[in-house]
mmCIF file of C-alpha atoms in Angstrom:
data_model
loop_
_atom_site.group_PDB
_atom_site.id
_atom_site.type_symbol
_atom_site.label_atom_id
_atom_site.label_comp_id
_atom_site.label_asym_id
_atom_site.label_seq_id
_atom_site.Cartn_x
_atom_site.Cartn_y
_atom_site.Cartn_z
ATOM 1 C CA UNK A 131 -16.000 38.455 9.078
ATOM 2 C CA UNK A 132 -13.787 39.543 11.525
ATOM 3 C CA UNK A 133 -14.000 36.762 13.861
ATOM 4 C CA UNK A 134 -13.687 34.247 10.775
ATOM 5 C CA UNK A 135 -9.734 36.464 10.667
ATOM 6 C CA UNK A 136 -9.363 36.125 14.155
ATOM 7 C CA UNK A 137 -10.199 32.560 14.203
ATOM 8 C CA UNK A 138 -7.871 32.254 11.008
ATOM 9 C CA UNK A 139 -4.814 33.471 12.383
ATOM 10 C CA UNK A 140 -5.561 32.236 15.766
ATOM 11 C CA UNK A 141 -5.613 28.634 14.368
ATOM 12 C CA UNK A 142 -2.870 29.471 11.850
ATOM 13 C CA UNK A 143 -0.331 30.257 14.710
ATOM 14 C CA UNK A 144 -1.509 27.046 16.399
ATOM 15 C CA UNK A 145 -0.257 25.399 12.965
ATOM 16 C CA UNK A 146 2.642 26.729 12.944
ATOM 17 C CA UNK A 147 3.407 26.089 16.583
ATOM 18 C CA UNK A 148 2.701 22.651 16.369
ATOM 19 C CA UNK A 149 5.107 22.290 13.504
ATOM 20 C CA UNK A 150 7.909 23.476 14.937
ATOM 21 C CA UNK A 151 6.900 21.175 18.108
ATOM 22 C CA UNK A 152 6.947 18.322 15.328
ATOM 23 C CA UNK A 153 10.613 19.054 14.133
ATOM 24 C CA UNK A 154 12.096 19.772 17.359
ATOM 25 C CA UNK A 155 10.848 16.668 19.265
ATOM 26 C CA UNK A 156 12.766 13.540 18.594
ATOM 27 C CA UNK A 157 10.929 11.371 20.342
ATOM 28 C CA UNK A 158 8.345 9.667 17.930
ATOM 29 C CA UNK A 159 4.981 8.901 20.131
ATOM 30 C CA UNK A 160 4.802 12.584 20.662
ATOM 31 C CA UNK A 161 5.488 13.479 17.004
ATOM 32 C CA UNK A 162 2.570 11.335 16.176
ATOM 33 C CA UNK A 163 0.181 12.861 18.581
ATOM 34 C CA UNK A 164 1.116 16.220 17.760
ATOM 35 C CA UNK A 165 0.601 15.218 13.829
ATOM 36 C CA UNK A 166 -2.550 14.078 15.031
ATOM 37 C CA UNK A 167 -3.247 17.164 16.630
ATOM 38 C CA UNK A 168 -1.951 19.533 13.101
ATOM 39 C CA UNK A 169 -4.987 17.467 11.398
ATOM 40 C CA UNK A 170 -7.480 18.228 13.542
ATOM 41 C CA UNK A 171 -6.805 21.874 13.286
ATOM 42 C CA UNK A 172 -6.374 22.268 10.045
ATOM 43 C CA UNK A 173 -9.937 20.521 9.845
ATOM 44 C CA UNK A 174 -10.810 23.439 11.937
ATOM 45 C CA UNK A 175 -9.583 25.670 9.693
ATOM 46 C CA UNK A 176 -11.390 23.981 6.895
ATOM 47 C CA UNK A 177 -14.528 24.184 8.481
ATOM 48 C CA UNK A 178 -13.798 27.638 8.975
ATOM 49 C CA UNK A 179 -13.685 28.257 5.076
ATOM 50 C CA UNK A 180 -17.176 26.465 4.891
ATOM 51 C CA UNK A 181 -15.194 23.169 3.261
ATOM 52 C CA UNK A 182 -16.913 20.939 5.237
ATOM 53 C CA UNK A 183 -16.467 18.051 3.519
ATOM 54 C CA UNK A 184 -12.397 18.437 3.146
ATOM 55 C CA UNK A 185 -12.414 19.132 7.373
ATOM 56 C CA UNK A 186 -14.525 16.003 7.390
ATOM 57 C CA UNK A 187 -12.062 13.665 5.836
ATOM 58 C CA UNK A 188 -9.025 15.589 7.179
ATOM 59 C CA UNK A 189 -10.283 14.656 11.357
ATOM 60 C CA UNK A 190 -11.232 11.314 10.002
ATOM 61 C CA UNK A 191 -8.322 10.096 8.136
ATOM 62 C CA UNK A 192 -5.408 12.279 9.430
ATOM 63 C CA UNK A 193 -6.324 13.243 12.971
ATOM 64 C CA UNK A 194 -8.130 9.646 13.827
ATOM 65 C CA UNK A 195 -6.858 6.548 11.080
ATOM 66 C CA UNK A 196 -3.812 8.147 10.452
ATOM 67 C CA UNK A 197 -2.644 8.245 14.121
ATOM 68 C CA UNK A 198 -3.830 4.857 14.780
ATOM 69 C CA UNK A 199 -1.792 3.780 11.977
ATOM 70 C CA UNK A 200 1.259 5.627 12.695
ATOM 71 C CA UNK A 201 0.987 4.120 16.216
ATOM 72 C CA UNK A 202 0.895 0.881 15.375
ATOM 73 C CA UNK A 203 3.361 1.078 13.335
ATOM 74 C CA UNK A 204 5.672 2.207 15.918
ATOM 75 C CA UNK A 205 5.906 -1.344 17.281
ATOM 76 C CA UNK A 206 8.465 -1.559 14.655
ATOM 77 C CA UNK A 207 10.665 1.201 15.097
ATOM 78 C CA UNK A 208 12.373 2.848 18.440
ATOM 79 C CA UNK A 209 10.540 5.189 20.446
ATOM 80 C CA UNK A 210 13.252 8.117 19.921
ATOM 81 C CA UNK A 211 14.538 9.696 16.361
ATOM 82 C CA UNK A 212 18.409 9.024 15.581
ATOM 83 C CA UNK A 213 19.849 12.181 16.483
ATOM 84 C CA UNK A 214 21.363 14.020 13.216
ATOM 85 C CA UNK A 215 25.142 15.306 13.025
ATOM 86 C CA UNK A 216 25.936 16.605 9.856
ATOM 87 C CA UNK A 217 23.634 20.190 8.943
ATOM 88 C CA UNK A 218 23.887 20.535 5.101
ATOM 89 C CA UNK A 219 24.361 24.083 4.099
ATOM 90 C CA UNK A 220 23.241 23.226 0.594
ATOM 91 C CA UNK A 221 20.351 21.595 1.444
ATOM 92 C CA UNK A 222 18.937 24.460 3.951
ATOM 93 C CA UNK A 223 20.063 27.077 1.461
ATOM 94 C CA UNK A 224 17.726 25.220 -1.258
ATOM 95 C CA UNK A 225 14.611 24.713 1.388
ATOM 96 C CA UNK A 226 15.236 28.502 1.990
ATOM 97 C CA UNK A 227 15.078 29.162 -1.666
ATOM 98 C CA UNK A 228 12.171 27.302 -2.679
ATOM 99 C CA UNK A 229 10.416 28.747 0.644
ATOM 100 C CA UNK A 230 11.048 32.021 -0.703
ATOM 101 C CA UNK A 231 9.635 31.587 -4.353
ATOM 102 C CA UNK A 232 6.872 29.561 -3.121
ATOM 103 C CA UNK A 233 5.775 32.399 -0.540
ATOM 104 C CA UNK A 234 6.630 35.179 -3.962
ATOM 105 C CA UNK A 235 3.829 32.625 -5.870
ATOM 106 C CA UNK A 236 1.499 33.316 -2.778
ATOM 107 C CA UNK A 237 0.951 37.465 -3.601
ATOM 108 C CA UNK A 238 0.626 36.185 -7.652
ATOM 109 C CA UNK A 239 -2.540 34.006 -6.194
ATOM 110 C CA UNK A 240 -6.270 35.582 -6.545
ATOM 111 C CA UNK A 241 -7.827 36.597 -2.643
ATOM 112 C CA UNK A 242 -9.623 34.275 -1.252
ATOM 113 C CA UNK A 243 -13.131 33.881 -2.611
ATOM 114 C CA UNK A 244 -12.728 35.771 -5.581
ATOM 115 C CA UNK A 245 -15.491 35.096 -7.713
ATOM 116 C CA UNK A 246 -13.728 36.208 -10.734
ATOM 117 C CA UNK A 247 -10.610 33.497 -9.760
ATOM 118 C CA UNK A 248 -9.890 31.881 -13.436
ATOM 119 C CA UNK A 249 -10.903 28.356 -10.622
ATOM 120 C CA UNK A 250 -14.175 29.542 -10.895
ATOM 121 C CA UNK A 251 -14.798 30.495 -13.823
ATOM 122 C CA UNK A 252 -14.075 27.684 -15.677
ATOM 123 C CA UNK A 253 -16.493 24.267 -15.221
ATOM 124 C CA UNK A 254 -17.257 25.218 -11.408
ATOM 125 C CA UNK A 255 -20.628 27.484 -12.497
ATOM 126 C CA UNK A 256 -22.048 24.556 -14.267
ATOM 127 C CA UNK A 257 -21.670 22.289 -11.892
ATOM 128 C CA UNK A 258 -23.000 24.724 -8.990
ATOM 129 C CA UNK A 259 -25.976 25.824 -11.465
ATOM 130 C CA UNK A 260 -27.219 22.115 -12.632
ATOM 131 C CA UNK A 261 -26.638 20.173 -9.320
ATOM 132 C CA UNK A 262 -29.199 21.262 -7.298
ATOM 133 C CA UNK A 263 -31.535 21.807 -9.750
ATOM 134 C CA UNK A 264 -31.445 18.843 -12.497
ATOM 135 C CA UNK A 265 -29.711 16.373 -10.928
ATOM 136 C CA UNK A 266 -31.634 17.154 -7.733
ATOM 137 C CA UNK A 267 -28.734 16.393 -5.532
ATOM 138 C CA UNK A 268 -27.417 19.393 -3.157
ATOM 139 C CA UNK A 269 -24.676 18.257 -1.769
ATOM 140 C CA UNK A 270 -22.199 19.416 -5.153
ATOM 141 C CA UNK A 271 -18.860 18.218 -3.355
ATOM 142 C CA UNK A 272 -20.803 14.550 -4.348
ATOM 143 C CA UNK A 273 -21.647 15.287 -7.465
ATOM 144 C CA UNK A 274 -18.438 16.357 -8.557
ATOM 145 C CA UNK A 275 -16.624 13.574 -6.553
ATOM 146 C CA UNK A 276 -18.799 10.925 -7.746
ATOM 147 C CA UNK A 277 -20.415 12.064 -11.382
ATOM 148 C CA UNK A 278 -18.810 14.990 -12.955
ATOM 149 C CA UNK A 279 -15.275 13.841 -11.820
ATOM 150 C CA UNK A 280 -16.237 10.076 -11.380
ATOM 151 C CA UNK A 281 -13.318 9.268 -13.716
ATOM 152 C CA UNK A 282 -10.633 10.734 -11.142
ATOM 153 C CA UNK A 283 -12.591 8.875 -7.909
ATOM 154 C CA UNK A 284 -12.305 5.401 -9.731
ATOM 155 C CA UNK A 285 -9.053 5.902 -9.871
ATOM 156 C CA UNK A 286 -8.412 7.113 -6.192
ATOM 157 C CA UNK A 287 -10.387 3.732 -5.195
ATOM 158 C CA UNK A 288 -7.835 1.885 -7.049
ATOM 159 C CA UNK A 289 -4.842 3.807 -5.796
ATOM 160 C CA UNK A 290 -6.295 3.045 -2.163
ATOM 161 C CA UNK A 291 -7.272 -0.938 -3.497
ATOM 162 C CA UNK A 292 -3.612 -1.505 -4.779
ATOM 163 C CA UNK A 293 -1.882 0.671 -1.649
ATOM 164 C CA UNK A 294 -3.610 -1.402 0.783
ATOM 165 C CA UNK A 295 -2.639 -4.488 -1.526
ATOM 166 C CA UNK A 296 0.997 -3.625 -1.451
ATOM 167 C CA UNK A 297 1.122 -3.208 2.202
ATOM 168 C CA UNK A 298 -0.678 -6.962 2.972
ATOM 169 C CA UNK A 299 2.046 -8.523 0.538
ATOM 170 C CA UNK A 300 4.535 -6.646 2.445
ATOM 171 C CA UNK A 301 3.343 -7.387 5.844
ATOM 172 C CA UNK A 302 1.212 -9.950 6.080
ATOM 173 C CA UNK A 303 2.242 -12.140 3.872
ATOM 174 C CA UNK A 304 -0.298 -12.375 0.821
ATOM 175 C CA UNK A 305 1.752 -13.646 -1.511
ATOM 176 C CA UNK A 306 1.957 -17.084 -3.093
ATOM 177 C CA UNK A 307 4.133 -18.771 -0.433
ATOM 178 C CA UNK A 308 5.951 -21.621 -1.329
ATOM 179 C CA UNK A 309 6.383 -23.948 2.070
ATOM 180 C CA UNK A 310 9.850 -24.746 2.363
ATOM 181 C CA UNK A 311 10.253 -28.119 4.566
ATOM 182 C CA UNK A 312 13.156 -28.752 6.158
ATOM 183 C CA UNK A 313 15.194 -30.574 4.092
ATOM 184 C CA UNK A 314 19.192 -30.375 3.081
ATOM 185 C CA UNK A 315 20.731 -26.605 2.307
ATOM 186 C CA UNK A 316 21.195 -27.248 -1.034
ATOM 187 C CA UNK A 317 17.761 -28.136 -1.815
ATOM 188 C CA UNK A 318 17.007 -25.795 0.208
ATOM 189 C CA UNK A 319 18.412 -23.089 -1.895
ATOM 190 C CA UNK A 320 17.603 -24.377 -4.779
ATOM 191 C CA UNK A 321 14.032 -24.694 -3.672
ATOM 192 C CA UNK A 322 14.243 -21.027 -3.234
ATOM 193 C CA UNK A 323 15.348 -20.297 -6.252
ATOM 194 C CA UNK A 324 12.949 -22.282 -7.716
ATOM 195 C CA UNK A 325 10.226 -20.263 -5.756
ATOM 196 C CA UNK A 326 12.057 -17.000 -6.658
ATOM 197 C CA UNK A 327 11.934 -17.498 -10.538
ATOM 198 C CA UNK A 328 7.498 -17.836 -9.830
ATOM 199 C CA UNK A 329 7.576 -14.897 -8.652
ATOM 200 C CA UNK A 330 6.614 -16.073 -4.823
ATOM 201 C CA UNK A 331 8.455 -15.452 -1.673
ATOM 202 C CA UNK A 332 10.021 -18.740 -0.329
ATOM 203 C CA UNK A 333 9.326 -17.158 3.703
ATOM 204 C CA UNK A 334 7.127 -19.678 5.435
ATOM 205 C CA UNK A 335 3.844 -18.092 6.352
ATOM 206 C CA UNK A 336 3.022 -16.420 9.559
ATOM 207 C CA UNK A 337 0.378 -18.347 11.062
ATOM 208 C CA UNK A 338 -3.153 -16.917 10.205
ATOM 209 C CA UNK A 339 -1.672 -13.949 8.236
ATOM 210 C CA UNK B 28 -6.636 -2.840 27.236
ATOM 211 C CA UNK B 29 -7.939 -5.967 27.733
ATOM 212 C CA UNK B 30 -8.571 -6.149 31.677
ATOM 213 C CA UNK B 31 -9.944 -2.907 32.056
ATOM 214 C CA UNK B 32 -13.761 -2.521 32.412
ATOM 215 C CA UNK B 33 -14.050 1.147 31.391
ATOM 216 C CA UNK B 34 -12.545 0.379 28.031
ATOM 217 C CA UNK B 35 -14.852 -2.850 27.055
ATOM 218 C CA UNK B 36 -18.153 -1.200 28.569
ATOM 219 C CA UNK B 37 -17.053 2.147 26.713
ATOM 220 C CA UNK B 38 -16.128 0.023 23.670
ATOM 221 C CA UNK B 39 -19.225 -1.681 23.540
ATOM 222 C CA UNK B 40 -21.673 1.195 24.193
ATOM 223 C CA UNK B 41 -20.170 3.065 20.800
ATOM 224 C CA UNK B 42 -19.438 0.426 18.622
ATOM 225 C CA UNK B 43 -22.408 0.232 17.274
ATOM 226 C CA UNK B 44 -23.494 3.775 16.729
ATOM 227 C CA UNK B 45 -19.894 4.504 15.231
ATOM 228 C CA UNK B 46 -20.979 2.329 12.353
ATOM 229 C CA UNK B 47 -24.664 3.613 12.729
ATOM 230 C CA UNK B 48 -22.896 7.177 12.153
ATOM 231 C CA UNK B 49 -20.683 5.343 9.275
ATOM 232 C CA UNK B 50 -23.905 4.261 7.618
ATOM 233 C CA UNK B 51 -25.435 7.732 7.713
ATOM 234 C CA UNK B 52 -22.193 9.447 6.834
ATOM 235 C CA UNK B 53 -22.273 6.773 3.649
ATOM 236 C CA UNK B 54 -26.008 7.268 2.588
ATOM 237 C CA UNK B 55 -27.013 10.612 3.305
ATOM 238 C CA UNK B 56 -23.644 11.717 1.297
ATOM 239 C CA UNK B 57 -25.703 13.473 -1.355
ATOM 240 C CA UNK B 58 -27.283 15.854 0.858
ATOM 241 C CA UNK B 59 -24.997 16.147 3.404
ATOM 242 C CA UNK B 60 -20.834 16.145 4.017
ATOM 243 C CA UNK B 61 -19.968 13.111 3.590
ATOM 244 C CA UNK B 62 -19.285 10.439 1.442
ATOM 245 C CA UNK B 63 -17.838 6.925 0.665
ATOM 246 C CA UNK B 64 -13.788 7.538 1.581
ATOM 247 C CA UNK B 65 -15.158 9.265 5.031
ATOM 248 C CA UNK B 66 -18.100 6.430 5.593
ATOM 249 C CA UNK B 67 -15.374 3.783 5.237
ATOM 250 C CA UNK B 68 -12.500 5.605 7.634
ATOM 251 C CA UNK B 69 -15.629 5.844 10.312
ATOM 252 C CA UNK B 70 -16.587 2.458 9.600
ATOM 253 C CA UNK B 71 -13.160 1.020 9.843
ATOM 254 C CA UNK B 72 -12.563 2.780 12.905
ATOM 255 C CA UNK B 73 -15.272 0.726 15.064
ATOM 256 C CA UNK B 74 -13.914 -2.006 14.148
ATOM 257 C CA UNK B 75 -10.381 -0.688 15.113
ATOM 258 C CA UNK B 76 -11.417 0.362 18.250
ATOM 259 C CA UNK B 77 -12.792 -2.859 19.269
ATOM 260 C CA UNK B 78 -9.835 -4.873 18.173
ATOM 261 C CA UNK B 79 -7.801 -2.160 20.473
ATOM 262 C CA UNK B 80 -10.143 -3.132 23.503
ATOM 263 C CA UNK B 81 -10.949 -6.770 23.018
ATOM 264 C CA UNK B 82 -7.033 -7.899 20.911
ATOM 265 C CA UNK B 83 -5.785 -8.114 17.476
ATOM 266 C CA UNK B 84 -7.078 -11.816 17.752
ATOM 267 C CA UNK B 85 -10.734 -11.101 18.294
ATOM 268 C CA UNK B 86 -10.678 -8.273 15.903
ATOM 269 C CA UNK B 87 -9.467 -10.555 13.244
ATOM 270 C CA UNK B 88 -12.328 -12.644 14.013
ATOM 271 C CA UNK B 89 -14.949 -10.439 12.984
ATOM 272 C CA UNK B 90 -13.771 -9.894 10.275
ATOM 273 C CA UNK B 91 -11.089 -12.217 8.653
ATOM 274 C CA UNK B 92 -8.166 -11.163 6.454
ATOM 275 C CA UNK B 93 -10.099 -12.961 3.463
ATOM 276 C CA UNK B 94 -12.881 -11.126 3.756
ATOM 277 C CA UNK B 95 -10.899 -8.080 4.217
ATOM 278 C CA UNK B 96 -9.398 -8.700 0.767
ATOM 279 C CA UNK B 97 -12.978 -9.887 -0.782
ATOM 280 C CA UNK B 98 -14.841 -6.637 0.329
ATOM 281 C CA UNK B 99 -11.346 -4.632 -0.989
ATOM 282 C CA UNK B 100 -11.807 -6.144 -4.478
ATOM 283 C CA UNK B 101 -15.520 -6.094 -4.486
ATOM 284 C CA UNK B 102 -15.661 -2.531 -3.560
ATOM 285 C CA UNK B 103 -13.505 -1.409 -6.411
ATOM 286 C CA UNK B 104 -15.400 -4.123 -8.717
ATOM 287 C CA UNK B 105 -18.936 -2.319 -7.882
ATOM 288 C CA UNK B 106 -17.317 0.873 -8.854
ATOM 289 C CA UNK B 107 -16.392 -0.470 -12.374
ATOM 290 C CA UNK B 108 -19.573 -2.408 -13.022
ATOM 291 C CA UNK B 109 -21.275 0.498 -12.561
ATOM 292 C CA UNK B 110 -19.486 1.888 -15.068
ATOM 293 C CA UNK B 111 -19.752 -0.876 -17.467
ATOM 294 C CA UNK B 112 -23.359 -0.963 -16.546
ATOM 295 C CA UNK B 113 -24.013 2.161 -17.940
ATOM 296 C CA UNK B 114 -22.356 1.830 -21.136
ATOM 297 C CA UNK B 115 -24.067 -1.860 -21.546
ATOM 298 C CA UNK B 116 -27.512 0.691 -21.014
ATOM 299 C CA UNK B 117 -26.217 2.382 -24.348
ATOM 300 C CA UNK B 118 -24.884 4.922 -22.475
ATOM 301 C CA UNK B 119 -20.812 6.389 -21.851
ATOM 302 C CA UNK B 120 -18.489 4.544 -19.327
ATOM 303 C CA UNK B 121 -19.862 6.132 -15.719
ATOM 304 C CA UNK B 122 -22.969 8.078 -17.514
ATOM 305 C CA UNK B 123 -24.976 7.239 -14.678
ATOM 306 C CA UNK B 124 -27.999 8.757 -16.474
ATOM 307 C CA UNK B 125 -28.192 5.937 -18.773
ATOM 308 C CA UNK B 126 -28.884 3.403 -16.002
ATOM 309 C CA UNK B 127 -32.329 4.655 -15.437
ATOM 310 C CA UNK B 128 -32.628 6.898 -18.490
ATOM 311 C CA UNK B 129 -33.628 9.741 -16.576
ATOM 312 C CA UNK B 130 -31.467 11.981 -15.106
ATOM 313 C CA UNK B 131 -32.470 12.506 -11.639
ATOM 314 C CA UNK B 132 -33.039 8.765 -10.549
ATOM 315 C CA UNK B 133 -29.902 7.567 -12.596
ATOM 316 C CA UNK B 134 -27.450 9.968 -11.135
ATOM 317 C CA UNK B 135 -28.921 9.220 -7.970
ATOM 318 C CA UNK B 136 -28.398 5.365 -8.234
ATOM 319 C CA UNK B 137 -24.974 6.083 -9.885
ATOM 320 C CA UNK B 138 -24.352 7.866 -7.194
ATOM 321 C CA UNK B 139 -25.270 5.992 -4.241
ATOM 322 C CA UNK B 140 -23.579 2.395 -5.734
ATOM 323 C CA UNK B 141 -20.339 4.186 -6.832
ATOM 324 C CA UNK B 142 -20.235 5.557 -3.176
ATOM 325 C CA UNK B 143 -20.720 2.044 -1.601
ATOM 326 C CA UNK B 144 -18.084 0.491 -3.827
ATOM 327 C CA UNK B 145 -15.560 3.288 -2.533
ATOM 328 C CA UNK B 146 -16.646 3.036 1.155
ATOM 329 C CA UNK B 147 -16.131 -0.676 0.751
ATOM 330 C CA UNK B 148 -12.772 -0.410 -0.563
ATOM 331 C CA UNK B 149 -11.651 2.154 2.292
ATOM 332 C CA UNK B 150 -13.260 0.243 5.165
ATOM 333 C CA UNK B 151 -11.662 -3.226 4.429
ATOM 334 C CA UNK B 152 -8.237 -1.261 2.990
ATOM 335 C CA UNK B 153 -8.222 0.420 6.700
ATOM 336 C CA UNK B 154 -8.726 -1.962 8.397
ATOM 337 C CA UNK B 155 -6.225 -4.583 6.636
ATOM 338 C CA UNK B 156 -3.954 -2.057 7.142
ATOM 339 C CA UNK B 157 -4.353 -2.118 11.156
ATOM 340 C CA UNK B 158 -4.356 -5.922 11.146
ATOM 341 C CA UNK B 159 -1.289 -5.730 9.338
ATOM 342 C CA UNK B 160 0.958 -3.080 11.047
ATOM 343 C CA UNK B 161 -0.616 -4.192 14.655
ATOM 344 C CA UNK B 162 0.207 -7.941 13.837
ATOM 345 C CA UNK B 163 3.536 -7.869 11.972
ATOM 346 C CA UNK B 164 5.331 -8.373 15.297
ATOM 347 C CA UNK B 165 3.059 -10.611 17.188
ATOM 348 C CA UNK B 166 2.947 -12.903 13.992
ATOM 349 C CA UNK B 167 6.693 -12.825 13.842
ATOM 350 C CA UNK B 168 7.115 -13.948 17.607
ATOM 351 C CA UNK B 169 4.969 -16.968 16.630
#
């Protein structure tokens, strides 16, 4: 128990070290290291709280994917953040504000692992009491992931299906491409148009895209 | 990353226990942490890593952006027949226990098939996603 706190606030500090790392650095590879570095902690703190399954998916996707990602996506952008002139008083008063009522919410909030927390009173003991039993299956994170909630997951496949869509028509070009030959401007343009009105991008393709 | 021999021995040595691990990670979900949307991050992340060592190019080789975009729509398709499955078994949309008609083996299956459908989905959504920020540029210099 008490090395679980000392382990809490030991990798809570951490957290809030590396955030303040984050917003002072300006230059961009480190920012995404560091981010990388805020994920796998928090997955350390999740593991701490005996979610294994959310610290699983937080070092896969944010500390390892995530900074891959972010990484290569720096070939696009320059290595060092625009340095900002104007500070908006208005803006830092509202982030102050909300900070404040947010962290007013916090001591409205039941202590961690309450049993009598209205979050588990409500489906939760069902699920825990018939998942091992009837259904046979221990692990409950899957059966609520996949049965109870399978609703909800169908949809996060499809949110992941169409992001990962949206970024290929972005970026690599999976759209219907028109293939615009050289010919005069005007046709030109009005080949374009033409393409526009279809709803496909008149850009020639990249080449294996 | 090419030239260097630490990186392709390294590569090759854990390439294919990454996706060993990725298998496990995807199958042994119900007992274990784990599930489809980690399976497919661990997967995707083999193949990453050995399009980091070996180039974009050879990484697209293994697997190609239309299978990439096959195995996204398949994965989500699974996911849905399974659903439609169940109801075409006389039971709800998703009611896994109507595949089998008992509960333990048709949550099971439900289970297991919805979880492959998602780890599908993420793998090939990763990894189109690392093709495509990695090779914006390179295609543009083309």
């Amino acid at each position: 128990m008490m090395a679980g706190l000392i382990i809490n606030i030991f990798l809570l500090a951490l957290l809030v070290l590396i955030a303040v790392m984050v917003l002072r650095s300006s230059r961009l590879y480190a920012v995404i290291v560091m981010s990388g570095a805020y994920s796998l902690t928090s997955a350390a703190m999740f593991v701490n709280l005996d979610a294994v399954d959310v610290a699983f998916t937080e070092a896969a996707v944010g500390a390892g994917i995530s900074t891959v990602l972010f990484l290569a996506a720096m070939a696009y952008v320059p290595a060092d953040e625009k340095p900002s002139q104007n500070r908006n008083l208005l803006a830092g008063l509202i982030c102050v504000g909300a900070g404040a009522l947010l962290l007013l919410a916090v001591f409205n909030l039941p202590t961690l692992g309450d049993p009598m927390a209205p979050v588990h009173q409500h489906v939760a003991p069902r699920y825990l009491a018939e998942s091992g039993s009837a259904l046979q299956i221990p692990n409950v994170v899957t059966t609520v992931l996949a049965s109870y909630r399978g609703f909800d997951t169908l949809g996060e496949t499809i949110v992941v299906f169409t992001a990962g869509l949206g970024v290929l028509m972005l970026l690599a070009g999976f759209t219907r491409t028109v293939r615009v030959t050289p010919v005069s401007s005007k046709t030109a343009s009005a080949k374009k148009l033409a393409g526009r009105s279809k709803k496909s991008s008149a850009t020639p393709k990249g080449s294996k895209a | 990353m090419k030239q260097n021999p630490v990186f392709r021995v390294v590569a090759k040595i854990l390439f294919a226990p990454i996706i060993m691990f990725g298998l496990y990670v995807q199958f042994h979900g119900d007992f274990g942490p784990g599930g489809g949307f980690q399976a497919g991050v661990i997967i995707a992340a083999a193949f990453i890593l050995h399009a980091l060592v070996f180039g974009l190019e050879a990484g697209r080789k293994v697997i190609t952006a239309r299978v990439n975009l096959w195995m996204m729509a398949l994965g989500v398709t699974t996911y849905g027949a399974v659903g439609i499955a169940s109801m075409a078994r006389g039971g709800l949309f998703l009611d896994y226990t109507a595949l089998t008609g008992s509960v333990v083996s048709g949550q099971h299956i439900g289970i297991i098939l919805v979880e492959f459908g998602v780890g599908l989905t993420v793998t090939s959504v990763m990894l189109s996603l690392f093709h495509a920020f990695a090779g914006f540029v390179e295609d543009r210099a083309k």
